Coordinates of C-alpha atoms and ligand atoms in Angstrom, one line a residue:
M1 CA 2.1 -218.5 -184.7
Q2 CA 5.5 -217.5 -184.5
V3 CA 6.1 -215.6 -181.6
T4 CA 9.0 -213.5 -180.5
A5 CA 10.1 -212.5 -176.6
I6 CA 11.4 -208.6 -177.0
I7 CA 13.3 -208.4 -173.8
V8 CA 14.0 -204.3 -172.8
A9 CA 17.4 -204.5 -171.3
A10 CA 19.0 -201.0 -172.2
G11 CA 17.5 -199.5 -169.1
R12 CA 20.4 -197.6 -166.8
G13 CA 18.5 -197.5 -163.3
T14 CA 20.1 -198.3 -160.4
R15 CA 17.6 -197.3 -157.8
A16 CA 17.8 -200.8 -157.2
G17 CA 20.9 -200.0 -155.2
G18 CA 24.7 -200.8 -156.0
D19 CA 26.5 -199.3 -158.8
L20 CA 25.4 -202.1 -161.7
P21 CA 21.5 -201.5 -163.6
K22 CA 19.5 -203.6 -161.5
Q23 CA 19.2 -206.2 -164.8
W24 CA 22.6 -206.7 -164.2
Q25 CA 22.5 -207.0 -160.6
M26 CA 22.8 -210.7 -159.0
L27 CA 19.9 -212.7 -157.7
R28 CA 20.8 -216.5 -156.5
G29 CA 23.9 -216.3 -158.2
K30 CA 23.0 -215.5 -161.9
P31 CA 22.0 -212.0 -163.5
V32 CA 18.7 -210.6 -163.0
L33 CA 18.5 -210.5 -166.6
E34 CA 19.5 -214.3 -167.5
W35 CA 16.4 -215.3 -164.7
T36 CA 13.9 -213.2 -167.1
L37 CA 15.3 -214.7 -170.4
G38 CA 15.1 -218.1 -168.5
A39 CA 11.4 -217.5 -167.9
F40 CA 10.8 -217.1 -172.2
K41 CA 13.3 -219.9 -173.1
A42 CA 12.1 -222.4 -171.3
H43 CA 8.2 -221.7 -172.4
A44 CA 7.1 -223.9 -175.2
D45 CA 5.2 -221.1 -177.6
V46 CA 7.8 -218.7 -177.4
H47 CA 10.3 -219.1 -180.5
D48 CA 12.9 -216.9 -180.4
I49 CA 13.9 -214.2 -177.7
V50 CA 15.5 -210.4 -178.7
V51 CA 17.3 -208.8 -176.0
V52 CA 17.2 -204.9 -176.7
M53 CA 20.6 -203.4 -174.2
H54 CA 22.3 -200.6 -174.0
K55 CA 25.1 -200.3 -176.1
D56 CA 27.6 -200.1 -173.2
D57 CA 26.4 -203.5 -171.8
I58 CA 26.7 -205.6 -175.4
A59 CA 30.1 -206.7 -174.5
T60 CA 29.0 -207.7 -170.9
G61 CA 25.9 -209.0 -172.5
R62 CA 27.9 -211.5 -175.0
G63 CA 30.0 -212.6 -172.0
N64 CA 27.0 -213.9 -169.8
N65 CA 24.9 -216.9 -170.9
L66 CA 22.1 -214.9 -173.3
C67 CA 22.1 -217.5 -176.0
P68 CA 19.8 -218.2 -178.4
A69 CA 19.4 -214.9 -177.9
R70 CA 19.6 -212.0 -180.5
I71 CA 21.4 -209.1 -178.6
V72 CA 20.6 -205.6 -180.5
P73 CA 21.6 -201.6 -178.8
G74 CA 18.5 -200.1 -177.7
G75 CA 18.2 -196.2 -178.3
E76 CA 17.9 -193.1 -176.0
T77 CA 14.4 -193.8 -174.8
R78 CA 12.4 -196.4 -173.7
K79 CA 10.4 -196.6 -176.9
A80 CA 13.1 -196.2 -179.2
S81 CA 14.4 -199.2 -177.1
V82 CA 11.3 -201.2 -178.5
L83 CA 11.1 -200.0 -181.7
A84 CA 15.0 -201.5 -182.1
G85 CA 13.6 -204.7 -180.5
L86 CA 10.2 -205.1 -183.3
N87 CA 13.0 -204.5 -186.2
A88 CA 15.3 -207.0 -185.0
C89 CA 12.6 -209.8 -184.8
P90 CA 13.5 -212.6 -186.6
Q91 CA 11.5 -213.0 -190.2
G92 CA 8.4 -215.1 -189.7
T93 CA 7.4 -213.2 -186.6
D94 CA 4.0 -212.8 -186.5
R95 CA 3.2 -211.6 -182.5
V96 CA 5.5 -210.6 -180.0
L97 CA 5.6 -210.3 -176.7
I98 CA 7.3 -207.1 -175.1
H99 CA 9.2 -207.5 -171.1
D100 CA 10.8 -205.8 -168.6
A101 CA 13.7 -207.3 -167.9
A102 CA 13.9 -206.4 -164.2
R103 CA 10.7 -208.4 -163.5
P104 CA 12.2 -212.0 -163.8
L105 CA 9.8 -213.9 -162.1
V106 CA 7.3 -213.5 -164.5
S107 CA 5.5 -217.3 -165.0
A108 CA 4.9 -219.3 -167.5
S109 CA 1.1 -219.1 -167.2
M110 CA 1.3 -215.5 -167.2
I111 CA 3.2 -215.8 -170.5
D112 CA 0.3 -218.5 -171.2
R113 CA -2.5 -215.9 -170.5
V114 CA -1.0 -212.8 -172.9
L115 CA -0.6 -215.3 -175.5
T116 CA -4.1 -216.5 -175.2
A117 CA -5.9 -213.7 -175.6
L118 CA -3.9 -212.7 -178.5
E119 CA -6.1 -215.4 -180.4
T120 CA -8.3 -213.1 -180.2
Q121 CA -7.4 -209.6 -179.3
E122 CA -5.1 -207.0 -181.3
G123 CA -3.0 -206.5 -178.0
A124 CA -3.0 -208.2 -174.6
A125 CA -1.3 -207.1 -170.9
P126 CA -1.2 -208.4 -167.6
A127 CA -2.8 -205.6 -164.6
L128 CA -3.7 -205.9 -161.3
P129 CA -6.6 -203.8 -160.1
V130 CA -5.7 -201.5 -157.7
T131 CA -7.0 -202.3 -153.7
D132 CA -5.5 -199.7 -151.6
T133 CA -6.7 -196.6 -151.3
L134 CA -5.4 -193.6 -153.3
W135 CA -4.8 -190.0 -152.3
H136 CA -3.1 -187.3 -153.4
G137 CA -1.0 -185.3 -151.3
A138 CA 1.7 -182.4 -151.4
D139 CA 3.9 -181.0 -148.6
N140 CA 3.5 -184.5 -146.6
G141 CA -0.1 -183.8 -146.1
V142 CA -3.3 -185.8 -148.0
T143 CA -5.1 -182.9 -150.0
G144 CA -7.6 -185.2 -151.6
L145 CA -8.7 -188.7 -152.3
Q146 CA -8.4 -190.4 -155.6
D147 CA -10.6 -192.8 -156.7
R148 CA -9.7 -196.1 -157.4
A149 CA -12.6 -197.9 -159.8
G150 CA -11.1 -199.0 -162.3
L151 CA -7.8 -198.4 -162.2
F152 CA -5.0 -201.1 -162.4
R153 CA -1.3 -201.4 -162.4
A154 CA 0.1 -202.6 -165.3
Q155 CA 2.8 -205.2 -165.6
T156 CA 4.8 -207.5 -168.5
P157 CA 4.7 -208.9 -170.6
Q158 CA 2.5 -206.9 -173.0
G159 CA 1.7 -208.7 -176.2
F160 CA 0.6 -207.7 -179.5
H161 CA 0.7 -208.7 -183.2
L162 CA 4.3 -207.4 -184.6
A163 CA 2.7 -205.7 -188.1
P164 CA 0.3 -203.3 -186.1
L165 CA 2.7 -202.8 -183.3
L166 CA 5.4 -201.4 -185.6
A167 CA 3.2 -199.3 -187.7
A168 CA 2.0 -197.7 -184.4
H169 CA 5.5 -197.4 -183.0
E170 CA 6.4 -195.9 -186.8
A171 CA 3.8 -193.3 -186.3
S172 CA 4.1 -192.0 -182.6
N173 CA 6.6 -189.8 -181.9
A174 CA 5.9 -188.9 -178.1
D175 CA 7.9 -191.2 -175.4
A176 CA 6.1 -193.9 -173.7
T177 CA 6.7 -196.0 -170.4
D178 CA 5.1 -199.0 -171.9
D179 CA 3.7 -200.6 -175.4
V180 CA 0.1 -200.1 -173.9
A181 CA 0.2 -196.8 -174.4
V182 CA 1.4 -196.6 -177.8
A183 CA -0.9 -199.3 -179.3
K184 CA -3.6 -197.1 -177.6
A185 CA -2.3 -194.0 -179.4
A186 CA -3.0 -195.9 -182.8
G187 CA -6.3 -197.0 -181.6
L188 CA -5.8 -201.0 -181.0
H189 CA -7.8 -201.9 -178.5
V190 CA -5.6 -204.0 -175.5
A191 CA -7.8 -206.6 -173.1
I192 CA -6.3 -206.8 -169.7
V193 CA -5.6 -210.4 -168.6
P194 CA -4.9 -211.2 -164.6
G195 CA -1.7 -210.5 -163.6
D196 CA 0.6 -212.1 -161.2
E197 CA 1.7 -210.4 -157.4
N198 CA 4.7 -212.5 -157.8
N199 CA 5.9 -210.9 -160.9
I200 CA 7.7 -207.7 -159.2
K201 CA 9.8 -204.5 -161.0
I202 CA 12.6 -205.0 -159.4
T203 CA 13.2 -200.9 -159.2
H204 CA 14.2 -200.3 -155.4
P205 CA 16.3 -201.2 -153.2
G206 CA 14.9 -204.5 -151.0
D207 CA 13.0 -205.8 -154.3
L208 CA 16.3 -208.4 -154.7
A209 CA 15.9 -210.0 -151.5
R210 CA 12.2 -209.9 -152.0
A211 CA 12.3 -211.5 -155.4
E212 CA 14.7 -214.1 -153.5
R213 CA 12.5 -214.7 -151.1
L214 CA 9.4 -215.3 -153.6
M215 CA 11.8 -217.6 -155.8
G216 CA 12.3 -219.8 -152.8
Q217 CA 8.9 -220.6 -152.4
Q218 CA 8.1 -221.1 -155.8
M219 CA 11.1 -223.7 -156.4
D220 CA 10.2 -226.0 -158.9
I221 CA 11.3 -229.8 -158.3
R222 CA 10.4 -232.4 -160.3
C223 CA 11.3 -236.5 -159.4
G224 CA 11.6 -239.7 -161.6
N225 CA 12.3 -243.0 -161.9
G226 CA 14.0 -245.4 -163.7
Y227 CA 13.6 -249.6 -164.1
D228 CA 15.9 -251.6 -166.3
V229 CA 16.6 -255.3 -166.4
H230 CA 19.7 -256.9 -168.8
R231 CA 20.0 -260.6 -168.9
F232 CA 23.2 -262.6 -168.6
G233 CA 24.7 -264.3 -171.7
P234 CA 28.2 -265.1 -172.2
G235 CA 31.2 -262.8 -171.1
D236 CA 33.9 -262.2 -169.2
H237 CA 32.9 -258.8 -167.7
V238 CA 30.1 -256.8 -166.6
R239 CA 29.5 -252.4 -166.8
L240 CA 27.7 -250.9 -164.0
C241 CA 26.9 -247.6 -163.8
G242 CA 30.1 -247.1 -166.4
V243 CA 32.3 -249.4 -164.4
E244 CA 33.4 -252.6 -166.2
I245 CA 33.8 -255.2 -163.4
P246 CA 35.6 -259.0 -164.2
H247 CA 32.7 -261.3 -163.9
R248 CA 32.2 -264.8 -165.4
R249 CA 29.1 -263.7 -167.9
G250 CA 28.5 -260.5 -169.4
L251 CA 25.2 -258.6 -169.5
Q252 CA 23.1 -258.8 -173.4
G253 CA 21.5 -255.7 -174.7
H254 CA 21.7 -253.5 -177.3
S255 CA 24.0 -251.2 -176.0
D256 CA 26.7 -252.0 -173.8
A257 CA 23.9 -253.1 -171.6
D258 CA 24.9 -250.7 -168.7
V259 CA 21.9 -251.7 -166.5
G260 CA 22.4 -248.9 -163.6
M261 CA 23.2 -246.3 -166.5
H262 CA 19.8 -246.9 -168.2
A263 CA 18.0 -246.9 -165.2
V264 CA 19.5 -243.4 -164.2
T265 CA 18.6 -242.0 -168.0
D266 CA 15.4 -243.3 -167.5
A267 CA 14.5 -241.6 -164.2
I268 CA 15.7 -238.3 -165.7
Y269 CA 13.7 -238.5 -168.7
G270 CA 10.8 -239.9 -166.4
A271 CA 11.1 -236.6 -164.3
L272 CA 11.3 -234.5 -167.5
G273 CA 7.9 -236.5 -168.5
Q274 CA 10.3 -237.0 -171.6
G275 CA 9.5 -240.9 -172.1
D276 CA 12.5 -243.3 -172.2
I277 CA 15.7 -244.1 -173.2
G278 CA 14.2 -246.8 -176.7
Q279 CA 12.1 -243.5 -177.2
H280 CA 15.5 -241.4 -178.3
F281 CA 17.6 -244.2 -178.9
P282 CA 15.4 -246.3 -180.0
P283 CA 16.8 -250.5 -180.4
S284 CA 15.6 -250.9 -183.9
D285 CA 18.6 -247.9 -184.9
P286 CA 21.5 -250.0 -185.7
Q287 CA 23.3 -247.1 -185.1
W288 CA 23.3 -247.5 -181.1
K289 CA 24.3 -250.9 -181.3
G290 CA 27.2 -251.6 -178.9
A291 CA 26.8 -248.1 -177.8
A292 CA 28.0 -246.6 -175.0
S293 CA 25.4 -245.5 -172.5
H294 CA 26.8 -242.3 -172.0
I295 CA 25.6 -240.7 -175.1
F296 CA 22.3 -242.0 -173.6
L297 CA 22.6 -240.8 -170.0
E298 CA 24.4 -236.8 -171.3
H299 CA 21.5 -236.5 -173.7
A300 CA 19.1 -236.6 -170.3
V301 CA 21.8 -234.7 -168.8
A302 CA 21.7 -231.8 -171.6
L303 CA 17.9 -232.3 -172.3
A304 CA 17.2 -231.2 -168.3
G305 CA 19.3 -228.5 -168.8
D306 CA 17.3 -227.3 -171.8
S307 CA 14.2 -227.0 -170.2
G308 CA 15.8 -225.0 -167.7
F309 CA 16.5 -227.7 -164.7
A310 CA 19.8 -228.9 -163.5
V311 CA 19.7 -232.4 -161.6
S312 CA 20.0 -232.2 -158.1
N313 CA 20.3 -235.6 -156.6
V314 CA 20.4 -239.3 -157.9
D315 CA 20.0 -242.6 -156.0
C316 CA 20.6 -245.3 -157.8
T317 CA 20.0 -249.4 -156.7
L318 CA 21.6 -252.6 -158.2
V319 CA 19.4 -255.8 -157.5
C320 CA 22.0 -259.0 -157.8
E321 CA 23.9 -261.8 -155.8
Y322 CA 27.2 -261.3 -158.4
P323 CA 29.2 -259.5 -158.9
K324 CA 29.6 -258.2 -155.6
I325 CA 29.3 -254.2 -156.2
G326 CA 30.8 -252.3 -152.8
P327 CA 34.3 -252.5 -154.2
H328 CA 33.4 -250.7 -156.6
Q329 CA 30.9 -248.2 -155.4
P330 CA 33.2 -245.4 -155.0
A331 CA 34.3 -245.4 -158.6
M332 CA 30.7 -246.2 -159.8
K333 CA 29.7 -242.7 -157.9
A334 CA 33.0 -241.0 -159.6
A335 CA 32.0 -241.8 -163.0
L336 CA 28.7 -241.0 -162.9
A337 CA 29.7 -237.4 -161.4
R338 CA 32.2 -236.7 -164.7
I339 CA 29.0 -237.8 -167.0
M340 CA 26.5 -235.7 -165.3
Q341 CA 28.8 -233.0 -164.4
L342 CA 27.8 -233.0 -160.5
D343 CA 29.4 -233.4 -157.6
A344 CA 30.2 -236.9 -156.4
N345 CA 28.4 -236.6 -152.9
R346 CA 25.0 -235.7 -154.9
I347 CA 24.9 -239.6 -156.2
S348 CA 24.3 -242.6 -154.6
V349 CA 25.1 -246.3 -156.0
K350 CA 23.9 -248.5 -153.6
A351 CA 23.1 -252.3 -154.3
T352 CA 21.3 -255.4 -152.7
T353 CA 21.0 -259.5 -153.2
S354 CA 17.1 -260.8 -153.6
E355 CA 17.9 -263.5 -151.1
K356 CA 18.2 -266.2 -154.0
L357 CA 14.8 -265.3 -155.0
G358 CA 13.4 -264.3 -158.3
F359 CA 15.5 -263.8 -161.7
T360 CA 18.0 -261.7 -159.7
G361 CA 18.4 -264.5 -157.5
R362 CA 18.8 -267.2 -160.2
E363 CA 21.5 -264.9 -161.6
E364 CA 19.7 -264.9 -164.8
G365 CA 20.3 -261.3 -165.2
I366 CA 20.6 -257.7 -163.2
A367 CA 18.1 -255.4 -162.5
A368 CA 18.5 -251.4 -161.4
L369 CA 16.3 -248.6 -160.0
A370 CA 16.7 -245.3 -159.8
T371 CA 15.3 -242.1 -158.6
V372 CA 16.2 -238.7 -159.7
T373 CA 15.2 -235.3 -158.4
L374 CA 15.8 -232.2 -160.8
V375 CA 15.5 -228.5 -159.7
K376 CA 14.4 -225.2 -162.2
A377 CA 18.4 -223.8 -162.5
Ligands
MG401 MG1 18.6 -251.1 -171.0

């Protein structure tokens, strides 16, 4: 199964207010389109993304963080734009998810529901049953009632098998407000999967503020811990949290034995549910012998970014009798901040002795503990 998401962002709608089309309006510090794209980028079952843009927006699109999406120019109508997107799907695509750029709150579970239904269905689309009473009206008056039984509010992403949907688009001349209409016209069956009230389409003024409120409620925070120990051996310095400290002994290890940085790195892998340093940089691999530990930490931070997370804060505790850590704390915070591209006030490095108890008390080695929080960027 090779899934491509097609994000339809070619509209010029400015009903949401402001001079910019809604997909370019700012939501929590980045354009709506970037949020929408992020939801598909972060989904493990979505392999490629095509963004269909108005030709006047393509330069803006290339200036934003839309990688690795393919950007293609849209057509005069929504249907023409979707067709351009379908024709731009990478070789091997067999399923497509077509999604409105103005629905930035689409969840991973919504994408899952559509893809799962596509295993057995020709098409699948989310929708919510209409629960409000419906009226017909004219001239500010009610002229009649509409039975709401069997009525649904359609959402996206709408999922299809690529070849039959492409054939349906090519066979149909009429414009359509969504792809279910095109598929139905070609005789395809489209299953309804449960929609999500939070999957709002930014259309009117006030929708951006509503999306912001919903995002606040959906904040995704991950916490991870890390623990590491390295033993003392011959040497004249130790490296702790990126800072070289003169000492009458050194720390032994396959890499540079920076026990503090290893604990922080493992905490990030832990928060991501992505194993530990040993898994990503096996000690059995000679290329990591003597490696500088910032390589590991940079990898973990990049992996968090690839998964849509940013490090929010770090707390690292070093456990040793000697060397004394206090004088080096500011330099350690600065070193971690530089490597993690994080504000130093979001980093804590502290130290304790173990009251001369245990292996750290007997000065056989140094232990480090770290806690890290990640937030969905
Ligand atoms: Mg280690």
